[in-house]
Amino acid sequence: MKLNLKRPLAFFDLEATGTNIGADRIVEISVIKLNPDGSEDVKTWRVHPEMPIPLESSLIHGIYDEDIKDERTFKQLAPEVAEFIAASDLAGFNSNKFDIPMLMEEFLRAGVIFDLENRHFVDVQNIFHQMEQRTLKAAYKFYCGNDIINAHSAEADTRATMEVLLAQIEKYENVEWEDKKGNKSIPVTNEVEALHKFTNLNKPVDFAGRMVYNEQGEELINFGKHKGKKVEDVFAVEPSYYSWMMQGDFPLYTKRKLEEIYNRFTAKKNAERLAARPAQPKPAETVAPKEFKKPDFQKSNNPHHENRPYKKPEEPAKPVNDDMLQQLALKFKKS
């Protein structure tokens, strides 16, 4: 059966040091890119995780420290991986909860921009769990009638995932499904957009599922004491919650989406405060003070006149008379 594709669909699977998206690292990634013309491009990379691989993880996927000691790090591989799947929608088994957020975490650490906007994400596990409730091994046995050879190797699991999706589309082509609200539909069709909608029923904001969208498209906290509350409402009643999440052990992509919501919330609050602020009265017109002018004294022709202190003009001398002579005679007689 051929998938009806408008652009490439990249099936991929990761093997890692563990399942902690924020702390663990990829050790192997395999991609089967299914093109609209039906052709395939396949690439598999072994990755040096820059940390020891725990034995319990190695026992599952069969990759040990010595197997990857000479491999490139994800930071070195990231541009090549991003280019290979650049124009593709993404598909995987449990990919929405693990593979996509883990891949995004590694891209963010490497500083490589990989935009998830306007892509479709088909999680084959979600179709399977919602229709049959099984695991990949059981799904492959159920839909394809075979056992997976080399299970838990990235390429074998990736090919099994692709074959399971093709079988699912064929099996559920006209099968009706009923959601929790009693709405009936035929969700599994040969259209990637329809498969995207059906495998993202929980509408995660950040793939790790720490935040989800409600029916109105508003972001809700999906864990802990605030589960079910709108993220913006939590910011309003407990502002420190944002800092706690940003400093906590959450995936980088979760923090990026949280920061976007917080910036939007802050901008909205600032706009509301500006709108509620009373209009400021216009400043009263001020009267310029009059310029002080010195008294305009009559100037003399003496160039040093302005630098001398003011002196009262002397009265003209009076002519000598008898009284004046008598006063002088009395003065000298006493002395």
CSV table of C-alpha atoms in Angstrom, one decimal:
chain,number,residue,atom,x,y,z
A,1,MET,CA,0.0,0.0,0.0
A,2,LYS,CA,1.2,3.5,-0.9
A,3,LEU,CA,0.8,6.4,1.5
A,4,ASN,CA,-0.9,9.5,0.1
A,5,LEU,CA,1.8,12.1,0.8
A,6,LYS,CA,2.0,15.8,-0.1
A,7,ARG,CA,5.6,16.0,1.3
A,8,PRO,CA,8.0,13.5,2.8
A,9,LEU,CA,7.1,11.6,5.9
A,10,ALA,CA,10.2,10.8,8.1
A,11,PHE,CA,9.7,7.7,10.3
A,12,PHE,CA,12.4,7.7,12.9
A,13,ASP,CA,13.4,6.0,16.1
A,14,LEU,CA,15.9,6.9,18.8
A,15,GLU,CA,18.0,4.7,21.2
A,16,ALA,CA,19.3,6.6,24.2
A,17,THR,CA,21.1,6.4,27.5
A,18,GLY,CA,17.8,6.5,29.3
A,19,THR,CA,14.3,7.9,29.2
A,20,ASN,CA,14.8,11.2,31.0
A,21,ILE,CA,14.4,13.8,28.2
A,22,GLY,CA,16.2,16.5,30.1
A,23,ALA,CA,19.2,14.5,31.2
A,24,ASP,CA,19.7,11.5,28.8
A,25,ARG,CA,21.4,11.5,25.4
A,26,ILE,CA,20.8,9.9,22.0
A,27,VAL,CA,23.1,7.0,21.1
A,28,GLU,CA,21.5,6.0,17.8
A,29,ILE,CA,19.0,7.6,15.4
A,30,SER,CA,17.6,5.9,12.3
A,31,VAL,CA,15.3,7.6,9.8
A,32,ILE,CA,13.3,6.2,6.9
A,33,LYS,CA,12.1,9.1,4.8
A,34,LEU,CA,9.2,8.1,2.7
A,35,ASN,CA,8.8,10.4,-0.3
A,36,PRO,CA,5.6,11.3,-2.1
A,37,ASP,CA,6.7,9.3,-5.1
A,38,GLY,CA,6.9,6.1,-3.0
A,39,SER,CA,10.7,6.1,-2.8
A,40,GLU,CA,12.7,5.8,0.4
A,41,ASP,CA,15.8,7.4,1.8
A,42,VAL,CA,17.3,5.6,4.8
A,43,LYS,CA,20.0,6.9,7.2
A,44,THR,CA,21.2,5.6,10.5
A,45,TRP,CA,23.7,7.4,12.8
A,46,ARG,CA,25.5,6.1,15.9
A,47,VAL,CA,26.1,9.0,18.3
A,48,HIS,CA,28.6,9.5,21.1
A,49,PRO,CA,26.4,10.6,24.0
A,50,GLU,CA,29.3,12.3,25.9
A,51,MET,CA,28.2,10.3,29.0
A,52,PRO,CA,28.4,6.7,30.0
A,53,ILE,CA,25.6,4.4,28.8
A,54,PRO,CA,23.9,2.7,31.8
A,55,LEU,CA,24.1,-1.1,31.7
A,56,GLU,CA,20.3,-1.5,31.9
A,57,SER,CA,19.9,0.7,28.8
A,58,SER,CA,22.7,-1.2,26.9
A,59,LEU,CA,20.9,-4.5,27.7
A,60,ILE,CA,17.8,-3.2,26.0
A,61,HIS,CA,19.2,-1.7,22.8
A,62,GLY,CA,22.5,-3.6,22.6
A,63,ILE,CA,24.7,-0.5,22.3
A,64,TYR,CA,27.6,-0.3,24.7
A,65,ASP,CA,30.2,2.4,25.5
A,66,GLU,CA,32.9,0.8,23.3
A,67,ASP,CA,30.5,0.7,20.4
A,68,ILE,CA,30.2,4.5,20.2
A,69,LYS,CA,33.6,5.7,21.6
A,70,ASP,CA,34.7,6.8,18.1
A,71,GLU,CA,31.4,8.2,16.9
A,72,ARG,CA,30.6,11.9,16.4
A,73,THR,CA,28.6,13.7,19.0
A,74,PHE,CA,25.1,14.9,18.3
A,75,LYS,CA,26.3,18.5,18.1
A,76,GLN,CA,28.6,17.4,15.2
A,77,LEU,CA,25.8,15.4,13.6
A,78,ALA,CA,22.9,17.9,14.2
A,79,PRO,CA,23.2,19.9,11.0
A,80,GLU,CA,23.3,16.8,8.9
A,81,VAL,CA,20.2,15.3,10.7
A,82,ALA,CA,18.3,18.5,10.5
A,83,GLU,CA,19.0,18.9,6.7
A,84,PHE,CA,17.9,15.3,6.0
A,85,ILE,CA,14.4,15.7,7.6
A,86,ALA,CA,14.1,19.5,7.0
A,87,ALA,CA,11.0,19.4,4.8
A,88,SER,CA,9.4,16.3,6.3
A,89,ASP,CA,6.5,15.5,8.6
A,90,LEU,CA,7.5,13.2,11.4
A,91,ALA,CA,6.3,9.8,12.4
A,92,GLY,CA,7.3,7.2,15.0
A,93,PHE,CA,6.1,4.9,17.7
A,94,ASN,CA,5.6,6.8,21.0
A,95,SER,CA,7.3,9.7,19.1
A,96,ASN,CA,5.1,12.5,20.5
A,97,LYS,CA,6.0,11.7,24.1
A,98,PHE,CA,9.7,10.6,23.7
A,99,ASP,CA,11.4,10.7,20.3
A,100,ILE,CA,10.3,14.2,19.2
A,101,PRO,CA,11.0,15.9,22.5
A,102,MET,CA,14.3,14.1,22.9
A,103,LEU,CA,15.3,15.1,19.4
A,104,MET,CA,14.3,18.7,20.0
A,105,GLU,CA,16.3,18.7,23.2
A,106,GLU,CA,19.4,17.6,21.4
A,107,PHE,CA,18.9,20.2,18.7
A,108,LEU,CA,18.5,22.9,21.3
A,109,ARG,CA,21.7,21.8,23.1
A,110,ALA,CA,23.5,21.8,19.8
A,111,GLY,CA,22.3,25.3,19.0
A,112,VAL,CA,20.7,24.0,15.7
A,113,ILE,CA,17.4,25.6,14.7
A,114,PHE,CA,14.8,23.0,13.8
A,115,ASP,CA,11.3,24.5,13.5
A,116,LEU,CA,8.4,22.2,14.5
A,117,GLU,CA,5.8,24.7,13.4
A,118,ASN,CA,3.5,23.7,10.5
A,119,ARG,CA,4.7,20.1,10.6
A,120,HIS,CA,2.4,17.0,11.0
A,121,PHE,CA,3.3,14.4,13.7
A,122,VAL,CA,2.0,10.9,13.3
A,123,ASP,CA,2.4,8.8,16.4
A,124,VAL,CA,1.7,5.2,15.4
A,125,GLN,CA,1.5,4.1,19.0
A,126,ASN,CA,-1.4,6.4,19.6
A,127,ILE,CA,-3.4,4.9,16.7
A,128,PHE,CA,-2.5,1.4,18.0
A,129,HIS,CA,-3.3,2.2,21.7
A,130,GLN,CA,-6.5,3.9,20.9
A,131,MET,CA,-7.7,1.1,18.5
A,132,GLU,CA,-6.1,-2.0,20.1
A,133,GLN,CA,-4.1,-1.1,23.2
A,134,ARG,CA,-0.8,-3.0,22.6
A,135,THR,CA,3.0,-2.6,22.3
A,136,LEU,CA,5.2,-2.4,19.1
A,137,LYS,CA,6.0,-6.0,19.2
A,138,ALA,CA,2.4,-7.0,19.6
A,139,ALA,CA,1.3,-4.4,17.1
A,140,TYR,CA,3.7,-5.9,14.5
A,141,LYS,CA,2.5,-9.4,15.2
A,142,PHE,CA,-1.2,-8.2,15.2
A,143,TYR,CA,-1.1,-6.1,12.0
A,144,CYS,CA,1.7,-7.7,10.0
A,145,GLY,CA,1.5,-11.3,11.3
A,146,ASN,CA,5.3,-11.5,12.0
A,147,ASP,CA,7.8,-11.1,14.8
A,148,ILE,CA,10.3,-8.2,14.6
A,149,ILE,CA,13.7,-9.5,13.8
A,150,ASN,CA,16.4,-7.6,15.8
A,151,ALA,CA,13.9,-5.9,17.9
A,152,HIS,CA,15.2,-2.8,19.8
A,153,SER,CA,17.7,-2.0,17.0
A,154,ALA,CA,16.8,1.4,15.7
A,155,GLU,CA,16.4,0.5,12.0
A,156,ALA,CA,14.4,-2.7,12.7
A,157,ASP,CA,12.0,-0.9,15.0
A,158,THR,CA,11.7,2.0,12.6
A,159,ARG,CA,10.9,-0.3,9.7
A,160,ALA,CA,8.4,-2.2,11.8
A,161,THR,CA,6.7,1.1,12.8
A,162,MET,CA,6.4,2.0,9.1
A,163,GLU,CA,4.9,-1.3,8.2
A,164,VAL,CA,2.5,-1.2,11.1
A,165,LEU,CA,1.2,2.2,10.0
A,166,LEU,CA,0.6,1.0,6.4
A,167,ALA,CA,-1.3,-2.1,7.8
A,168,GLN,CA,-3.3,0.1,10.2
A,169,ILE,CA,-4.5,2.4,7.4
A,170,GLU,CA,-5.6,-0.7,5.4
A,171,LYS,CA,-7.3,-2.3,8.4
A,172,TYR,CA,-9.1,0.7,9.7
A,173,GLU,CA,-10.0,2.3,6.3
A,174,ASN,CA,-13.7,2.4,7.0
A,175,VAL,CA,-13.8,1.6,10.7
A,176,GLU,CA,-15.8,3.9,12.9
A,177,TRP,CA,-14.4,5.1,16.2
A,178,GLU,CA,-16.1,6.8,19.2
A,179,ASP,CA,-14.4,9.3,21.4
A,180,LYS,CA,-15.0,9.8,25.1
A,181,LYS,CA,-17.8,12.3,24.4
A,182,GLY,CA,-19.7,10.0,22.2
A,183,ASN,CA,-18.6,11.6,18.9
A,184,LYS,CA,-18.2,9.1,16.1
A,185,SER,CA,-15.8,9.4,13.2
A,186,ILE,CA,-13.6,7.4,10.8
A,187,PRO,CA,-10.2,8.8,11.9
A,188,VAL,CA,-7.7,6.4,10.3
A,189,THR,CA,-7.5,7.4,6.7
A,190,ASN,CA,-4.8,7.7,4.0
A,191,GLU,CA,-4.1,11.3,4.8
A,192,VAL,CA,-1.2,12.5,7.0
A,193,GLU,CA,-3.2,15.5,8.3
A,194,ALA,CA,-6.0,13.3,9.5
A,195,LEU,CA,-3.5,10.9,11.1
A,196,HIS,CA,-1.9,13.9,12.8
A,197,LYS,CA,-5.2,15.0,14.3
A,198,PHE,CA,-6.0,11.5,15.5
A,199,THR,CA,-2.6,10.9,17.1
A,200,ASN,CA,-2.6,14.2,18.9
A,201,LEU,CA,-5.9,14.1,20.6
A,202,ASN,CA,-4.5,15.3,23.9
A,203,LYS,CA,-3.2,18.5,22.1
A,204,PRO,CA,0.2,18.8,23.9
A,205,VAL,CA,1.8,22.2,23.9
A,206,ASP,CA,5.3,20.8,24.5
A,207,PHE,CA,5.3,17.1,23.4
A,208,ALA,CA,6.5,16.1,26.9
A,209,GLY,CA,2.9,16.7,27.9
A,210,ARG,CA,3.6,19.1,30.8
A,211,MET,CA,1.1,21.5,29.2
A,212,VAL,CA,-1.9,20.8,26.9
A,213,TYR,CA,-4.4,22.8,25.0
A,214,ASN,CA,-8.1,22.9,26.0
A,215,GLU,CA,-11.0,23.1,23.5
A,216,GLN,CA,-10.6,26.9,23.4
A,217,GLY,CA,-6.9,26.6,22.4
A,218,GLU,CA,-5.8,27.8,25.9
A,219,GLU,CA,-2.7,26.3,27.5
A,220,LEU,CA,-3.3,24.2,30.7
A,221,ILE,CA,-0.9,22.8,33.2
A,222,ASN,CA,-1.0,19.0,32.9
A,223,PHE,CA,0.7,17.9,36.1
A,224,GLY,CA,1.1,18.5,39.8
A,225,LYS,CA,-1.0,20.8,42.0
A,226,HIS,CA,-2.1,23.1,39.2
A,227,LYS,CA,-3.2,20.3,36.8
A,228,GLY,CA,-6.1,21.4,34.7
A,229,LYS,CA,-5.6,25.2,35.4
A,230,LYS,CA,-4.8,27.7,32.7
A,231,VAL,CA,-1.1,28.5,32.6
A,232,GLU,CA,-1.8,32.3,32.6
A,233,ASP,CA,-4.1,31.9,35.6
A,234,VAL,CA,-1.3,30.1,37.5
A,235,PHE,CA,1.1,33.0,36.6
A,236,ALA,CA,-1.4,35.5,38.0
A,237,VAL,CA,-1.9,33.8,41.4
A,238,GLU,CA,1.6,32.3,41.8
A,239,PRO,CA,4.2,34.3,39.9
A,240,SER,CA,7.0,32.2,41.3
A,241,TYR,CA,5.7,29.1,39.5
A,242,TYR,CA,7.3,30.3,36.2
A,243,SER,CA,10.7,30.6,37.8
A,244,TRP,CA,10.3,27.3,39.5
A,245,MET,CA,9.7,25.5,36.2
A,246,MET,CA,12.4,27.4,34.3
A,247,GLN,CA,15.0,26.4,37.0
A,248,GLY,CA,13.6,22.9,37.3
A,249,ASP,CA,14.5,19.6,35.6
A,250,PHE,CA,12.1,20.1,32.7
A,251,PRO,CA,13.0,19.7,29.0
A,252,LEU,CA,14.3,22.7,27.2
A,253,TYR,CA,11.5,22.6,24.7
A,254,THR,CA,9.0,22.7,27.5
A,255,LYS,CA,10.8,25.8,28.9
A,256,ARG,CA,10.8,27.4,25.6
A,257,LYS,CA,7.0,27.1,25.2
A,258,LEU,CA,6.5,28.2,28.8
A,259,GLU,CA,8.6,31.3,28.2
A,260,GLU,CA,6.5,32.1,25.1
A,261,ILE,CA,3.3,32.0,27.2
A,262,TYR,CA,4.9,34.0,30.0
A,263,ASN,CA,6.1,36.7,27.6
A,264,ARG,CA,2.6,36.9,26.1
A,265,PHE,CA,1.1,37.1,29.6
A,266,THR,CA,3.5,39.8,30.7
A,267,ALA,CA,2.8,41.9,27.6
A,268,LYS,CA,-0.9,41.6,28.1
A,269,LYS,CA,-0.7,42.7,31.7
A,270,ASN,CA,1.5,45.7,30.8
A,271,ALA,CA,-1.0,46.7,28.2
A,272,GLU,CA,-3.9,46.5,30.7
A,273,ARG,CA,-2.0,48.6,33.2
A,274,LEU,CA,-1.3,51.3,30.6
A,275,ALA,CA,-5.0,51.3,29.6
A,276,ALA,CA,-6.1,51.6,33.2
A,277,ARG,CA,-3.7,54.5,34.0
A,278,PRO,CA,-5.6,57.8,34.3
A,279,ALA,CA,-4.8,60.5,31.8
A,280,GLN,CA,-2.1,62.9,33.0
A,281,PRO,CA,-3.2,66.6,33.1
A,282,LYS,CA,-1.4,68.9,30.7
A,283,PRO,CA,1.2,71.0,32.5
A,284,ALA,CA,0.2,74.6,33.3
A,285,GLU,CA,1.6,77.3,31.2
A,286,THR,CA,4.6,79.0,33.0
A,287,VAL,CA,5.2,82.7,32.8
A,288,ALA,CA,8.8,83.5,32.1
A,289,PRO,CA,10.3,85.7,34.8
A,290,LYS,CA,11.1,89.3,34.0
A,291,GLU,CA,14.6,90.0,33.3
A,292,PHE,CA,16.3,92.0,36.0
A,293,LYS,CA,17.8,95.3,34.8
A,294,LYS,CA,20.2,97.5,36.8
A,295,PRO,CA,19.2,101.1,37.4
A,296,ASP,CA,20.4,103.2,34.5
A,297,PHE,CA,22.7,105.7,36.3
A,298,GLN,CA,23.9,108.7,34.4
A,299,LYS,CA,27.2,107.7,33.0
A,300,SER,CA,30.3,110.0,33.2
A,301,ASN,CA,33.0,110.5,30.7
A,302,ASN,CA,35.4,108.9,33.2
A,303,PRO,CA,36.3,105.4,31.9
A,304,HIS,CA,36.7,104.2,35.5
A,305,HIS,CA,33.4,105.6,36.7
A,306,GLU,CA,31.6,102.3,36.7
A,307,ASN,CA,34.2,100.6,38.9
A,308,ARG,CA,34.0,103.3,41.8
A,309,PRO,CA,31.5,103.2,44.6
A,310,TYR,CA,28.6,105.6,44.5
A,311,LYS,CA,29.5,108.9,46.2
A,312,LYS,CA,27.1,111.8,46.9
A,313,PRO,CA,28.1,114.9,44.9
A,314,GLU,CA,29.9,117.6,47.0
A,315,GLU,CA,28.0,120.9,47.7
A,316,PRO,CA,29.8,124.1,46.5
A,317,ALA,CA,31.9,126.0,49.1
A,318,LYS,CA,30.2,128.8,51.0
A,319,PRO,CA,31.8,132.3,51.3
A,320,VAL,CA,33.6,133.1,54.7
A,321,ASN,CA,31.5,135.3,57.0
A,322,ASP,CA,31.8,136.8,60.5
A,323,ASP,CA,30.0,133.9,62.2
A,324,MET,CA,32.5,131.4,60.7
A,325,LEU,CA,35.4,133.5,61.9
A,326,GLN,CA,34.0,133.8,65.4
A,327,GLN,CA,33.5,130.0,65.7
A,328,LEU,CA,37.1,129.4,64.6
A,329,ALA,CA,38.3,131.9,67.2
A,330,LEU,CA,36.4,130.2,70.0
A,331,LYS,CA,37.8,126.8,68.9
A,332,PHE,CA,41.4,127.8,69.0
A,333,LYS,CA,41.0,129.7,72.3
A,334,LYS,CA,39.7,126.5,74.0
A,335,SER,CA,42.6,124.4,72.7
